[in-house]
Short mmCIF file of C-alpha atoms in Angstrom, two decimals:
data_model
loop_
_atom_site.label_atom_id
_atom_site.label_comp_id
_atom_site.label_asym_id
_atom_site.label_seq_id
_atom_site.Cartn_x
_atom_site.Cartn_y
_atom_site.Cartn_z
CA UNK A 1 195.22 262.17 92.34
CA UNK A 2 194.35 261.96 89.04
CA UNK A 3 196.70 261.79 86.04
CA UNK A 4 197.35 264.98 84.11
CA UNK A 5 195.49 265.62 81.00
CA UNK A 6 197.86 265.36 78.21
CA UNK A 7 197.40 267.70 75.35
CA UNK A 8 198.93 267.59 71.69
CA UNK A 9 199.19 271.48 70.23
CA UNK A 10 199.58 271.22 66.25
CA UNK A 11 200.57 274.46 64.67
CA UNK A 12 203.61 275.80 62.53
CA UNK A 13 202.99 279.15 64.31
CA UNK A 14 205.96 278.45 67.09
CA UNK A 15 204.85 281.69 69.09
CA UNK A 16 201.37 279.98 69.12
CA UNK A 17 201.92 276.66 70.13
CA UNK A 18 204.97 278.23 72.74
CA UNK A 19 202.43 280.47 74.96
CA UNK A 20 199.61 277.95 74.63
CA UNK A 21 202.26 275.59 76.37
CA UNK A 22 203.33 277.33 78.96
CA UNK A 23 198.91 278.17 79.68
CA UNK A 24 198.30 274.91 79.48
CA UNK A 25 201.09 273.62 82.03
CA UNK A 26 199.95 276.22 84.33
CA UNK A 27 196.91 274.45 84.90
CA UNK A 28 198.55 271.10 85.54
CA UNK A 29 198.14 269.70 82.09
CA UNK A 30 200.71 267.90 79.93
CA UNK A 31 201.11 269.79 76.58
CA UNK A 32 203.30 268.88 73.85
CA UNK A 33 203.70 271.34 70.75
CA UNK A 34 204.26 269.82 67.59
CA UNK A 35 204.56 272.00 63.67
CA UNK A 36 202.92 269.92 60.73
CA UNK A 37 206.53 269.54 59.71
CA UNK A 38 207.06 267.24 62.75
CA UNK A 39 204.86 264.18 61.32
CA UNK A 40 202.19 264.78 63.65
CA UNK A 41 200.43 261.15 62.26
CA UNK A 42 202.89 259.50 63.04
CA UNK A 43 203.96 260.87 66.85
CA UNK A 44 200.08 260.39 67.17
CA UNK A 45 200.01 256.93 66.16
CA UNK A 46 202.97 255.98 68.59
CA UNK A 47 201.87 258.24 72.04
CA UNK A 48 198.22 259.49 71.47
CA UNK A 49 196.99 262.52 73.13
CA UNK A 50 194.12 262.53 75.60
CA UNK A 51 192.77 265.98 73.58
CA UNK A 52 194.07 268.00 70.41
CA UNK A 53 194.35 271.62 70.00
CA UNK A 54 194.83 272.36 66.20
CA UNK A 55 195.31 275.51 64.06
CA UNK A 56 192.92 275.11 61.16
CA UNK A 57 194.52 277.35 58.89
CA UNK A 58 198.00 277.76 59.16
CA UNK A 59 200.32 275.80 57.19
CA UNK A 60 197.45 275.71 53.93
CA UNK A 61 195.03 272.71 54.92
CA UNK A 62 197.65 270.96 56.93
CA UNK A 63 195.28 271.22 60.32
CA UNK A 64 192.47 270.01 58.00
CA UNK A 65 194.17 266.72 56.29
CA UNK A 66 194.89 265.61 60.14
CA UNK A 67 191.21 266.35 61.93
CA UNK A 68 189.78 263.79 58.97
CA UNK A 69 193.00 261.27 58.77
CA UNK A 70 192.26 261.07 62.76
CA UNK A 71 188.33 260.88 62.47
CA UNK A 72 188.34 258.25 59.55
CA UNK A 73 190.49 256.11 61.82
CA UNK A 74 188.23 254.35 64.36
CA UNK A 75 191.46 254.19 67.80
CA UNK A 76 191.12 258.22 67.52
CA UNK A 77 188.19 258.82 66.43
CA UNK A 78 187.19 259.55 70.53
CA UNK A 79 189.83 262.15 71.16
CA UNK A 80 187.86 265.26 71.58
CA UNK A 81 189.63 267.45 68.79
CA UNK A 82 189.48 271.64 69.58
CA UNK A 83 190.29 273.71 66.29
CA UNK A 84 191.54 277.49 66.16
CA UNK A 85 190.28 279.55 63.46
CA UNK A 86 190.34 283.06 63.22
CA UNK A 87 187.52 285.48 62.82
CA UNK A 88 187.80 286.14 59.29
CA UNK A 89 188.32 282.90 58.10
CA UNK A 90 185.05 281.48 60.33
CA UNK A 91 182.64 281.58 57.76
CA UNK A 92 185.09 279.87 55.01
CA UNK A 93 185.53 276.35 56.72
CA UNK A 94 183.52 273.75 55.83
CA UNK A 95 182.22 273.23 59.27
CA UNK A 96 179.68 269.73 57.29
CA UNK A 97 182.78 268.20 56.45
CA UNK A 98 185.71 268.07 59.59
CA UNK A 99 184.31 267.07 62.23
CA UNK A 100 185.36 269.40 65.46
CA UNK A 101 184.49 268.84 68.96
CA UNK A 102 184.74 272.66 69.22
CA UNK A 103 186.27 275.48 67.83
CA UNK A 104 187.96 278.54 69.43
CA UNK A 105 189.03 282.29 67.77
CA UNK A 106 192.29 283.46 67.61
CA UNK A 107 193.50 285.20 69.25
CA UNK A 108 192.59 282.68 72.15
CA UNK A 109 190.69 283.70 75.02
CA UNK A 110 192.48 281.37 78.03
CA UNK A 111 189.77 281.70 79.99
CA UNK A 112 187.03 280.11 77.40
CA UNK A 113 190.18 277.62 75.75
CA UNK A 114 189.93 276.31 79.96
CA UNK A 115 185.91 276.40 79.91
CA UNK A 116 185.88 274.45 76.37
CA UNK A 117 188.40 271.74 76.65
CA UNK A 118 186.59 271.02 80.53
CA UNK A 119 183.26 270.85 78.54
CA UNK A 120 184.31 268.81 75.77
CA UNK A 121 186.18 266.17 78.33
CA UNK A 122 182.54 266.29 80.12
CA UNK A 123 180.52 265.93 76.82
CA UNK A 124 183.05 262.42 75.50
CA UNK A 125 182.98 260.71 78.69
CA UNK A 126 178.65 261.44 78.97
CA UNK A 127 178.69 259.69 75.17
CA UNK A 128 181.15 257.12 76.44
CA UNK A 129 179.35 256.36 79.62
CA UNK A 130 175.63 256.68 78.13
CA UNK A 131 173.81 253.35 77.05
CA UNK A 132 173.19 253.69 73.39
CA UNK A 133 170.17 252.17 73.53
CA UNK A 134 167.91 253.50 76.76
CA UNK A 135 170.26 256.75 76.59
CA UNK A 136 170.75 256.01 80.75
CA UNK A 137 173.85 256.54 81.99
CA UNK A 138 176.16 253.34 82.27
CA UNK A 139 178.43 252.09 84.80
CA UNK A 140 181.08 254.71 85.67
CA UNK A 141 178.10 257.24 86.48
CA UNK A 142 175.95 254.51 87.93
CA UNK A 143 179.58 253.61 90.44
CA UNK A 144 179.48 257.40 91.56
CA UNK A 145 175.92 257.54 92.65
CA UNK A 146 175.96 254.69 94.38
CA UNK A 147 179.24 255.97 96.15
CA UNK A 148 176.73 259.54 96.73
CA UNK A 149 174.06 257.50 98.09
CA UNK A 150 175.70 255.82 100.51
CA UNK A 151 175.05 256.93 104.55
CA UNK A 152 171.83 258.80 102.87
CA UNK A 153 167.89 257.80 103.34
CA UNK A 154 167.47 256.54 99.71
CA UNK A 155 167.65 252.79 98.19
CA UNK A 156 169.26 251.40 95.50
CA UNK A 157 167.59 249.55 93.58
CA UNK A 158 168.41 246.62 90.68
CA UNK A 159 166.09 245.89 87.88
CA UNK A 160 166.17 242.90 86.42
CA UNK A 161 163.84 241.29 83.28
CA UNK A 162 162.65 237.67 84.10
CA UNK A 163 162.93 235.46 81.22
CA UNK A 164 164.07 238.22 78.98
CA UNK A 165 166.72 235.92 77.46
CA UNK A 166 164.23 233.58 75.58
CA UNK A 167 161.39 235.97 74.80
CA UNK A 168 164.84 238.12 72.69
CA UNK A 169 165.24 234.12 70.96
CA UNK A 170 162.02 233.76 70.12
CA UNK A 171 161.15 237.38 68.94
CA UNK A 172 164.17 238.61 68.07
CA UNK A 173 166.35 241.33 69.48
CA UNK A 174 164.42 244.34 68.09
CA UNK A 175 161.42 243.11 70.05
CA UNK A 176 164.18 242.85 72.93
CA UNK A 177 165.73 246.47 72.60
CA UNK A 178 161.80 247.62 72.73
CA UNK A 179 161.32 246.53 75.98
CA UNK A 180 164.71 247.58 77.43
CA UNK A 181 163.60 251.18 75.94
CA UNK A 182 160.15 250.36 77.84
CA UNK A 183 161.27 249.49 80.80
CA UNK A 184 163.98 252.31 80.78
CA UNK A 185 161.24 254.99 80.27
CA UNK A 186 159.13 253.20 82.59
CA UNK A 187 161.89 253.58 85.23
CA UNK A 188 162.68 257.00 84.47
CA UNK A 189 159.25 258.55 84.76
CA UNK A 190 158.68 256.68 88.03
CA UNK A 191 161.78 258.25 89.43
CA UNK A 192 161.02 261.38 88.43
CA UNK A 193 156.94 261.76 89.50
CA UNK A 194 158.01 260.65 92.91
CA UNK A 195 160.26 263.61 93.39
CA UNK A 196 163.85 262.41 91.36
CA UNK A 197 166.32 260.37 92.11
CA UNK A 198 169.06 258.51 89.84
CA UNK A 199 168.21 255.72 86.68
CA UNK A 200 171.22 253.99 85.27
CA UNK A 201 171.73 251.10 83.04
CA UNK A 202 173.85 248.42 83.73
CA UNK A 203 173.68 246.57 80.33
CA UNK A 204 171.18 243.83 78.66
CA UNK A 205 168.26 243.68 81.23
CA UNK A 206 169.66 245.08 83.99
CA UNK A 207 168.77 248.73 85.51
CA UNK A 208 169.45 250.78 88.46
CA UNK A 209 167.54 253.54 90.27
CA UNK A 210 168.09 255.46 93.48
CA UNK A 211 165.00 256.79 95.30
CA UNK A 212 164.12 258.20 98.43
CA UNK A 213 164.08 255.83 101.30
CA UNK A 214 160.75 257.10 102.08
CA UNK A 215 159.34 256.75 97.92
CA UNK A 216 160.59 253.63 97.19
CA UNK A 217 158.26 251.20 97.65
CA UNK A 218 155.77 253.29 96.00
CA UNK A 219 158.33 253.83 92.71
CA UNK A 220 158.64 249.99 92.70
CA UNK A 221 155.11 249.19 92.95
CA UNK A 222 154.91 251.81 89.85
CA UNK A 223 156.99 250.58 88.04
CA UNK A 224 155.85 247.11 88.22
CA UNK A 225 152.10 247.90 87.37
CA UNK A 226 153.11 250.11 84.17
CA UNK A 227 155.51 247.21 83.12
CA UNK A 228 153.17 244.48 83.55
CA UNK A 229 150.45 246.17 81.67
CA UNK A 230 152.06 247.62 78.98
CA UNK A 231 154.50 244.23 78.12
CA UNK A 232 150.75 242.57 77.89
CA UNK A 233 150.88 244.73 74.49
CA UNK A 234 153.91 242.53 73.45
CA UNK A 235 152.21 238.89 72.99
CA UNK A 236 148.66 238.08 71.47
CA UNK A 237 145.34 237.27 72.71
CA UNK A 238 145.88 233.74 72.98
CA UNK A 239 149.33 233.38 74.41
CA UNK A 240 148.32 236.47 77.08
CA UNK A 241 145.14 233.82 77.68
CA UNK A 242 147.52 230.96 78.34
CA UNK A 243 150.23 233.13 79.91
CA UNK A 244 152.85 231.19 78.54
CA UNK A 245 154.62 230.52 74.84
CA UNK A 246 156.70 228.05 73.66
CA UNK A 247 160.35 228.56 73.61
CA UNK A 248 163.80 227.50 74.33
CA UNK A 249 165.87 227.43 78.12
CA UNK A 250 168.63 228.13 78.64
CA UNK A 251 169.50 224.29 78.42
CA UNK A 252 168.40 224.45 74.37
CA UNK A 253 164.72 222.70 75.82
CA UNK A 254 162.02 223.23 74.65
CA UNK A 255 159.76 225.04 77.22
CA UNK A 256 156.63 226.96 78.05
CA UNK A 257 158.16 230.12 78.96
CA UNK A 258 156.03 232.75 81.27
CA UNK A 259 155.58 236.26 80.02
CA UNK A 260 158.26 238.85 81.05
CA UNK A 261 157.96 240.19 84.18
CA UNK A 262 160.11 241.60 86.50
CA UNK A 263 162.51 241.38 89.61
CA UNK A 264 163.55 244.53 91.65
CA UNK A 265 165.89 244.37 94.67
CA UNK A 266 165.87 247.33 96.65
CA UNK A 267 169.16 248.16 99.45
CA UNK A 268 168.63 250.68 101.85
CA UNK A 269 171.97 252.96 101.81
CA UNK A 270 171.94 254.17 105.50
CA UNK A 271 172.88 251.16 106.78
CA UNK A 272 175.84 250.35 109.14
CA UNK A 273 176.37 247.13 106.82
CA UNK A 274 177.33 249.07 103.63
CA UNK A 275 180.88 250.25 103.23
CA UNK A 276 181.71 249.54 100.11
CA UNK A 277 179.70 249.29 96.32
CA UNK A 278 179.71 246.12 95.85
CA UNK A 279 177.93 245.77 99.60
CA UNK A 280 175.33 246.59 97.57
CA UNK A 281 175.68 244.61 94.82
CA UNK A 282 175.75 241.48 97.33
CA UNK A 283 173.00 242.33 98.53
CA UNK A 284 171.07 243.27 95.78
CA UNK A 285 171.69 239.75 94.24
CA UNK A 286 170.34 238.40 97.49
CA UNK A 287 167.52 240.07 97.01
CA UNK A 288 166.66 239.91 93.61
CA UNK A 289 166.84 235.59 94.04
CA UNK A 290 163.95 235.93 96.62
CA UNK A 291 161.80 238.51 94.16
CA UNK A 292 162.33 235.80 91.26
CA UNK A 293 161.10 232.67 94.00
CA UNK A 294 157.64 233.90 93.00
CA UNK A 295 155.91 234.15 89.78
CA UNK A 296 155.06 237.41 88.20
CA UNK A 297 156.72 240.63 88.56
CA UNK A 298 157.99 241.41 92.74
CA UNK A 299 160.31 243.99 94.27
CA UNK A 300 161.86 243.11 97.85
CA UNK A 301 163.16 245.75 100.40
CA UNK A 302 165.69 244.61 102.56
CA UNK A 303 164.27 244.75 106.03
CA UNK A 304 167.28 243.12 107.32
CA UNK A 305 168.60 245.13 110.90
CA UNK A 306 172.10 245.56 111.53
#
């Protein structure tokens, strides 16, 4: 069961703040009213809230000093912030400058107050879970559809980037976020032309997709082609002639290091052998050793019965 969602209401109205309470706890959340007067900074500093419901404009620009002192400070700068304003005073506030998660009209609707602080829960933990960089969704939602998958006709499949670690030393890491951006696109559209699926991103150079059981040898024989033809576009004539360039191990010697390629390990989900996640992570590392054995990009299926 999971924890209730604890709420901080700031408002000097004490009507307010008392039937938002008693709303809130209704629906099996933890609210806590507190008036301006109460040193809301500081009760926030000492037990933050998981969400904030503040009054904009009661109390003069009371609800406005603490949406920007909490903002500018970087520990609650995530809490997902809801501010009530009423109708008339909508088109005063200086929506540019305070940065709101949402905003609801007095007098409060319970029904959309429920809807909004649901959404704005959803919309945080997408931003928190997303990978900044490929935009693919990061471990927590890569966890759940792995946990969906399993007992189902689809594969799971691990990416991984051969030799990405010295081609980001010797080019540089914006070179290195281009091809994680490639590769993540690459994945994607696969995923998606062979009739959907999941694409998640672990972090660095490794990826995850789920496919169909029946697509995915196809989606990683795509994926491989568009990757090794468009990371050609990467390195010049004459190191693509000699297929190799000079850099650095991970020993600090020097080396002729192959062009990237890559390694995908693919774990069929409706077997009797996976019971738990990180089954499949075993596995997948398994699998992914015998794809890097050969040179050049590779994807292995595990064919492996019982």
């Amino acid at each position: 069961m999971l924890p209730p969602i604890r709420i901080s209401l700031v408002s000097s109205d004490a009507q307010l703040t008392s039937q938002l309470q008693l709303r809130l706890q209704s629906r099996g959340h933890q609210a806590t009213a507190m008036s301006y007067i109460d040193g809301v900074l500081g009760a926030f500093y000492s037990d933050p809230p998981d969400l904030l419901i503040v009054d904009l404009f009661a109390d003069g620009n009371a609800g406005m000093t603490i949406v920007t002192a909490l903002r500018s400070d970087s520990f609650f700068s995530t809490i997902p912030i809801i501010g009530l304003v009423s109708p008339a005073d909508y088109d005063l506030f200086p929506w540019e400058t305070y940065p709101l998660d949402d905003v609801l009209f007095l007098p409060i609707n319970f029904s959309e107050l429920f809807c909004r602080i649901a959404l704005s829960f959803s919309r945080i933990n997408r931003i928190f879970d997303n990978n900044p960089l490929t935009r693919l969704p990061g471990n927590t939602s890569i966890q759940r559809a792995i946990e969906d998958a399993m007992g189902k006709p689809l594969a799971v499949c691990h990416v991984d980037i051969n030799h990405f670690k010295p081609y980001n030393d010797a080019f540089g890491f914006s070179h290195g976020d281009e091809v994680l951006r490639m590769l993540s696109r690459i994945m994607f559209n696969a995923v998606r032309d062979a009739g959907g699926g999941f694409c998640g991103h672990i972090g660095g150079d490794d990826f995850v997709f789920i496919a169909s059981l029946a697509q995915v040898e196809p989606v990683c024989q795509t994926i491989i082609d568009h990757f090794d033809q468009i990371v050609l576009d990467l390195f010049d004539e004459a190191t693509k002639r000699q297929g190799y360039y000079n850099g650095t191990n991970r020993k600090g010697e020097a080396e002729k290091i192959p062009l990237l390629s890559i390694a995908i390990a693919a774990v069929p989900m409706n077997s009797d052998k996976i019971r738990h996640v990180a089954k499949v992570a075993e596995m997948a590392a398994e699998l992914k050793k015998q794809a890097k054995e050969t040179e050049g990009s590779h994807f292995v299926v595990d064919q492996r019965k019982g």
